[in-house]
Amino acid sequence: MKVYSPDDKVKITLKVNGNVHEVEVEPRKLLVHVLRDLGYKSVRVGCDTSHCGACTVIMNGRSVKSCTVLAVEADGAEILTLEGLAKDGKLHPLQEAFWENHALQCGYCTSGMILQAYWLLKENPNPTEEEIREGISGNLCRCTGYQNIVAAIKAASQKMRNG
């Protein structure tokens, strides 16, 4: 493992939503801050302790809290943010389901919640309500009470299975 000094700058490459970015970062800079600096504003800084999940992204096919990942650790990674879910101007079924089921209020947690649900549905295309609640348990919503979020994820799973 390479040891960096605080004054070092490291060139990294990230593929975010299909777009390749080469950036120089301090070794201590977190991925969440790099993504926001690159313009991906759906990636939110919520708690800085990995408890809330507002910073959730998909990195190399896995759900990660980007406030716990150093940018240098993500060098060469493929990252999906909420901005990358919609295709050709059409919302992803999860985005549609959150809208249709009123699964958001203030919206602060929504992008991380949707990405966590995206990963959950990739792992388990037909989850039970209990599996959904367990799957999103690392993402906090301070507004909704979760019932509509769970309903939205269930509805999206049906849409995604039915094409």
mmCIF file of C-alpha atoms in Angstrom:
data_model
loop_
_atom_site.group_PDB
_atom_site.id
_atom_site.type_symbol
_atom_site.label_atom_id
_atom_site.label_comp_id
_atom_site.label_asym_id
_atom_site.label_seq_id
_atom_site.Cartn_x
_atom_site.Cartn_y
_atom_site.Cartn_z
ATOM 1 C CA MET A 1 0.000 0.000 0.000
ATOM 2 C CA LYS A 2 1.365 3.385 -0.985
ATOM 3 C CA VAL A 3 1.887 5.922 1.782
ATOM 4 C CA TYR A 4 1.028 9.527 0.923
ATOM 5 C CA SER A 5 2.002 12.764 2.576
ATOM 6 C CA PRO A 6 -0.704 15.393 3.170
ATOM 7 C CA ASP A 7 0.784 17.649 0.473
ATOM 8 C CA ASP A 8 0.676 15.003 -2.276
ATOM 9 C CA LYS A 9 -1.673 15.259 -5.218
ATOM 10 C CA VAL A 10 -2.730 12.026 -6.855
ATOM 11 C CA LYS A 11 -4.174 11.692 -10.344
ATOM 12 C CA ILE A 12 -7.145 9.333 -10.428
ATOM 13 C CA THR A 13 -9.603 8.240 -13.088
ATOM 14 C CA LEU A 14 -13.287 7.687 -12.364
ATOM 15 C CA LYS A 15 -15.989 6.537 -14.756
ATOM 16 C CA VAL A 16 -19.168 8.157 -13.464
ATOM 17 C CA ASN A 17 -22.440 7.382 -15.235
ATOM 18 C CA GLY A 18 -20.399 6.402 -18.290
ATOM 19 C CA ASN A 19 -18.333 9.625 -18.323
ATOM 20 C CA VAL A 20 -14.595 9.351 -17.730
ATOM 21 C CA HIS A 21 -13.060 11.932 -15.398
ATOM 22 C CA GLU A 22 -9.364 12.388 -14.650
ATOM 23 C CA VAL A 23 -8.808 14.497 -11.555
ATOM 24 C CA GLU A 24 -6.027 15.323 -9.143
ATOM 25 C CA VAL A 25 -6.964 14.865 -5.516
ATOM 26 C CA GLU A 26 -5.399 15.054 -2.107
ATOM 27 C CA PRO A 27 -4.989 11.524 -0.716
ATOM 28 C CA ARG A 28 -7.330 12.346 2.172
ATOM 29 C CA LYS A 29 -10.200 13.636 -0.001
ATOM 30 C CA LEU A 30 -13.387 11.606 0.192
ATOM 31 C CA LEU A 31 -15.162 10.267 -2.874
ATOM 32 C CA VAL A 32 -18.374 12.111 -1.944
ATOM 33 C CA HIS A 33 -16.551 15.456 -2.214
ATOM 34 C CA VAL A 34 -14.898 14.558 -5.526
ATOM 35 C CA LEU A 35 -18.247 13.529 -7.015
ATOM 36 C CA ARG A 36 -19.860 16.771 -5.870
ATOM 37 C CA ASP A 37 -16.908 18.766 -7.246
ATOM 38 C CA LEU A 38 -17.480 17.004 -10.584
ATOM 39 C CA GLY A 39 -21.086 18.228 -10.590
ATOM 40 C CA TYR A 40 -22.936 15.145 -9.339
ATOM 41 C CA LYS A 41 -25.078 17.029 -6.853
ATOM 42 C CA SER A 42 -27.397 14.090 -6.117
ATOM 43 C CA VAL A 43 -24.598 12.662 -3.966
ATOM 44 C CA ARG A 44 -25.218 14.354 -0.648
ATOM 45 C CA VAL A 45 -23.142 14.838 2.471
ATOM 46 C CA GLY A 46 -25.505 14.077 5.311
ATOM 47 C CA CYS A 47 -23.782 12.948 8.465
ATOM 48 C CA ASP A 48 -20.060 12.400 7.673
ATOM 49 C CA THR A 49 -20.223 9.202 9.737
ATOM 50 C CA SER A 50 -21.805 6.731 7.265
ATOM 51 C CA HIS A 51 -24.995 6.479 9.301
ATOM 52 C CA CYS A 52 -27.491 8.281 7.058
ATOM 53 C CA GLY A 53 -26.776 6.933 3.553
ATOM 54 C CA ALA A 54 -27.406 10.214 1.714
ATOM 55 C CA CYS A 55 -24.059 9.701 -0.027
ATOM 56 C CA THR A 56 -24.867 6.193 -1.335
ATOM 57 C CA VAL A 57 -23.606 5.402 -4.836
ATOM 58 C CA ILE A 58 -23.027 2.204 -6.786
ATOM 59 C CA MET A 59 -19.296 1.576 -7.193
ATOM 60 C CA ASN A 60 -18.192 -1.366 -9.315
ATOM 61 C CA GLY A 61 -21.634 -2.910 -8.895
ATOM 62 C CA ARG A 62 -21.797 -2.575 -5.106
ATOM 63 C CA SER A 63 -23.638 -0.129 -2.918
ATOM 64 C CA VAL A 64 -21.183 2.071 -1.005
ATOM 65 C CA LYS A 65 -21.415 5.109 1.188
ATOM 66 C CA SER A 66 -19.125 7.501 -0.620
ATOM 67 C CA CYS A 67 -18.332 9.395 2.599
ATOM 68 C CA THR A 68 -16.390 6.305 3.737
ATOM 69 C CA VAL A 69 -14.338 5.876 0.548
ATOM 70 C CA LEU A 70 -11.169 7.814 -0.125
ATOM 71 C CA ALA A 71 -11.089 9.055 -3.709
ATOM 72 C CA VAL A 72 -7.722 7.353 -4.242
ATOM 73 C CA GLU A 73 -9.376 4.038 -3.313
ATOM 74 C CA ALA A 74 -11.887 4.592 -6.115
ATOM 75 C CA ASP A 75 -9.228 5.082 -8.810
ATOM 76 C CA GLY A 76 -10.387 3.200 -11.911
ATOM 77 C CA ALA A 77 -13.860 2.553 -10.513
ATOM 78 C CA GLU A 78 -17.160 2.671 -12.341
ATOM 79 C CA ILE A 79 -19.660 4.709 -10.365
ATOM 80 C CA LEU A 80 -23.383 5.170 -10.764
ATOM 81 C CA THR A 81 -25.142 8.174 -9.240
ATOM 82 C CA LEU A 82 -28.798 9.143 -9.416
ATOM 83 C CA GLU A 83 -28.029 11.297 -12.461
ATOM 84 C CA GLY A 84 -27.104 8.111 -14.330
ATOM 85 C CA LEU A 85 -30.318 6.171 -13.719
ATOM 86 C CA ALA A 86 -32.599 7.921 -16.206
ATOM 87 C CA LYS A 87 -32.018 6.877 -19.823
ATOM 88 C CA ASP A 88 -32.888 8.923 -22.899
ATOM 89 C CA GLY A 89 -34.983 11.322 -20.815
ATOM 90 C CA LYS A 90 -37.059 8.495 -19.314
ATOM 91 C CA LEU A 91 -37.019 7.961 -15.563
ATOM 92 C CA HIS A 92 -35.835 4.628 -14.191
ATOM 93 C CA PRO A 93 -38.701 2.501 -12.762
ATOM 94 C CA LEU A 94 -37.426 3.253 -9.240
ATOM 95 C CA GLN A 95 -37.594 6.983 -9.865
ATOM 96 C CA GLU A 96 -41.101 6.616 -11.304
ATOM 97 C CA ALA A 97 -42.214 4.474 -8.361
ATOM 98 C CA PHE A 98 -40.882 6.961 -5.794
ATOM 99 C CA TRP A 99 -42.823 9.704 -7.571
ATOM 100 C CA GLU A 100 -46.026 7.677 -7.979
ATOM 101 C CA ASN A 101 -45.986 6.368 -4.380
ATOM 102 C CA HIS A 102 -45.143 9.716 -2.764
ATOM 103 C CA ALA A 103 -41.993 8.161 -1.294
ATOM 104 C CA LEU A 104 -40.234 11.444 -0.653
ATOM 105 C CA GLN A 105 -40.828 14.646 1.193
ATOM 106 C CA CYS A 106 -37.816 16.917 1.595
ATOM 107 C CA GLY A 107 -35.798 14.819 -0.879
ATOM 108 C CA TYR A 108 -32.491 14.955 0.938
ATOM 109 C CA CYS A 109 -32.224 11.180 1.406
ATOM 110 C CA THR A 110 -33.959 10.265 -1.844
ATOM 111 C CA SER A 111 -30.967 9.811 -4.150
ATOM 112 C CA GLY A 112 -29.134 7.590 -1.684
ATOM 113 C CA MET A 113 -32.333 5.680 -0.910
ATOM 114 C CA ILE A 114 -33.051 5.083 -4.598
ATOM 115 C CA LEU A 115 -29.507 3.880 -5.261
ATOM 116 C CA GLN A 116 -29.627 1.561 -2.269
ATOM 117 C CA ALA A 117 -32.956 0.221 -3.575
ATOM 118 C CA TYR A 118 -31.417 -0.154 -7.055
ATOM 119 C CA TRP A 119 -28.652 -2.313 -5.620
ATOM 120 C CA LEU A 120 -31.153 -4.269 -3.514
ATOM 121 C CA LEU A 121 -33.294 -5.048 -6.561
ATOM 122 C CA LYS A 122 -30.229 -6.120 -8.553
ATOM 123 C CA GLU A 123 -29.396 -8.564 -5.753
ATOM 124 C CA ASN A 124 -33.006 -9.628 -5.117
ATOM 125 C CA PRO A 125 -35.492 -8.761 -7.893
ATOM 126 C CA ASN A 126 -38.538 -9.810 -5.846
ATOM 127 C CA PRO A 127 -37.940 -8.873 -2.205
ATOM 128 C CA THR A 128 -40.507 -9.177 0.555
ATOM 129 C CA GLU A 129 -41.447 -6.138 2.620
ATOM 130 C CA GLU A 130 -39.158 -7.416 5.384
ATOM 131 C CA GLU A 131 -36.252 -7.839 2.933
ATOM 132 C CA ILE A 132 -36.817 -4.316 1.608
ATOM 133 C CA ARG A 133 -36.802 -2.859 5.115
ATOM 134 C CA GLU A 134 -33.598 -4.768 5.911
ATOM 135 C CA GLY A 135 -32.056 -3.764 2.576
ATOM 136 C CA ILE A 136 -32.580 -0.045 3.161
ATOM 137 C CA SER A 137 -31.852 -0.125 6.891
ATOM 138 C CA GLY A 138 -28.558 1.735 6.420
ATOM 139 C CA ASN A 139 -30.301 4.686 4.775
ATOM 140 C CA LEU A 140 -32.185 7.103 6.999
ATOM 141 C CA CYS A 141 -35.208 9.190 6.107
ATOM 142 C CA ARG A 142 -36.244 11.740 8.677
ATOM 143 C CA CYS A 143 -39.514 12.675 6.954
ATOM 144 C CA THR A 144 -41.551 9.821 5.503
ATOM 145 C CA GLY A 145 -41.864 7.012 8.023
ATOM 146 C CA TYR A 146 -40.688 4.567 5.307
ATOM 147 C CA GLN A 147 -44.106 3.073 4.425
ATOM 148 C CA ASN A 148 -44.266 4.837 1.059
ATOM 149 C CA ILE A 149 -40.591 4.128 0.403
ATOM 150 C CA VAL A 150 -41.182 0.414 0.921
ATOM 151 C CA ALA A 151 -44.283 0.562 -1.287
ATOM 152 C CA ALA A 152 -42.302 2.354 -4.004
ATOM 153 C CA ILE A 153 -39.515 -0.229 -3.959
ATOM 154 C CA LYS A 154 -42.078 -3.047 -4.116
ATOM 155 C CA ALA A 155 -43.848 -1.345 -7.046
ATOM 156 C CA ALA A 156 -40.542 -0.790 -8.841
ATOM 157 C CA SER A 157 -39.581 -4.429 -8.391
ATOM 158 C CA GLN A 158 -42.821 -5.440 -10.118
ATOM 159 C CA LYS A 159 -42.269 -2.933 -12.952
ATOM 160 C CA MET A 160 -38.694 -4.097 -13.446
ATOM 161 C CA ARG A 161 -39.646 -7.781 -13.518
ATOM 162 C CA ASN A 162 -42.504 -7.145 -15.955
ATOM 163 C CA GLY A 163 -40.306 -5.047 -18.223
#
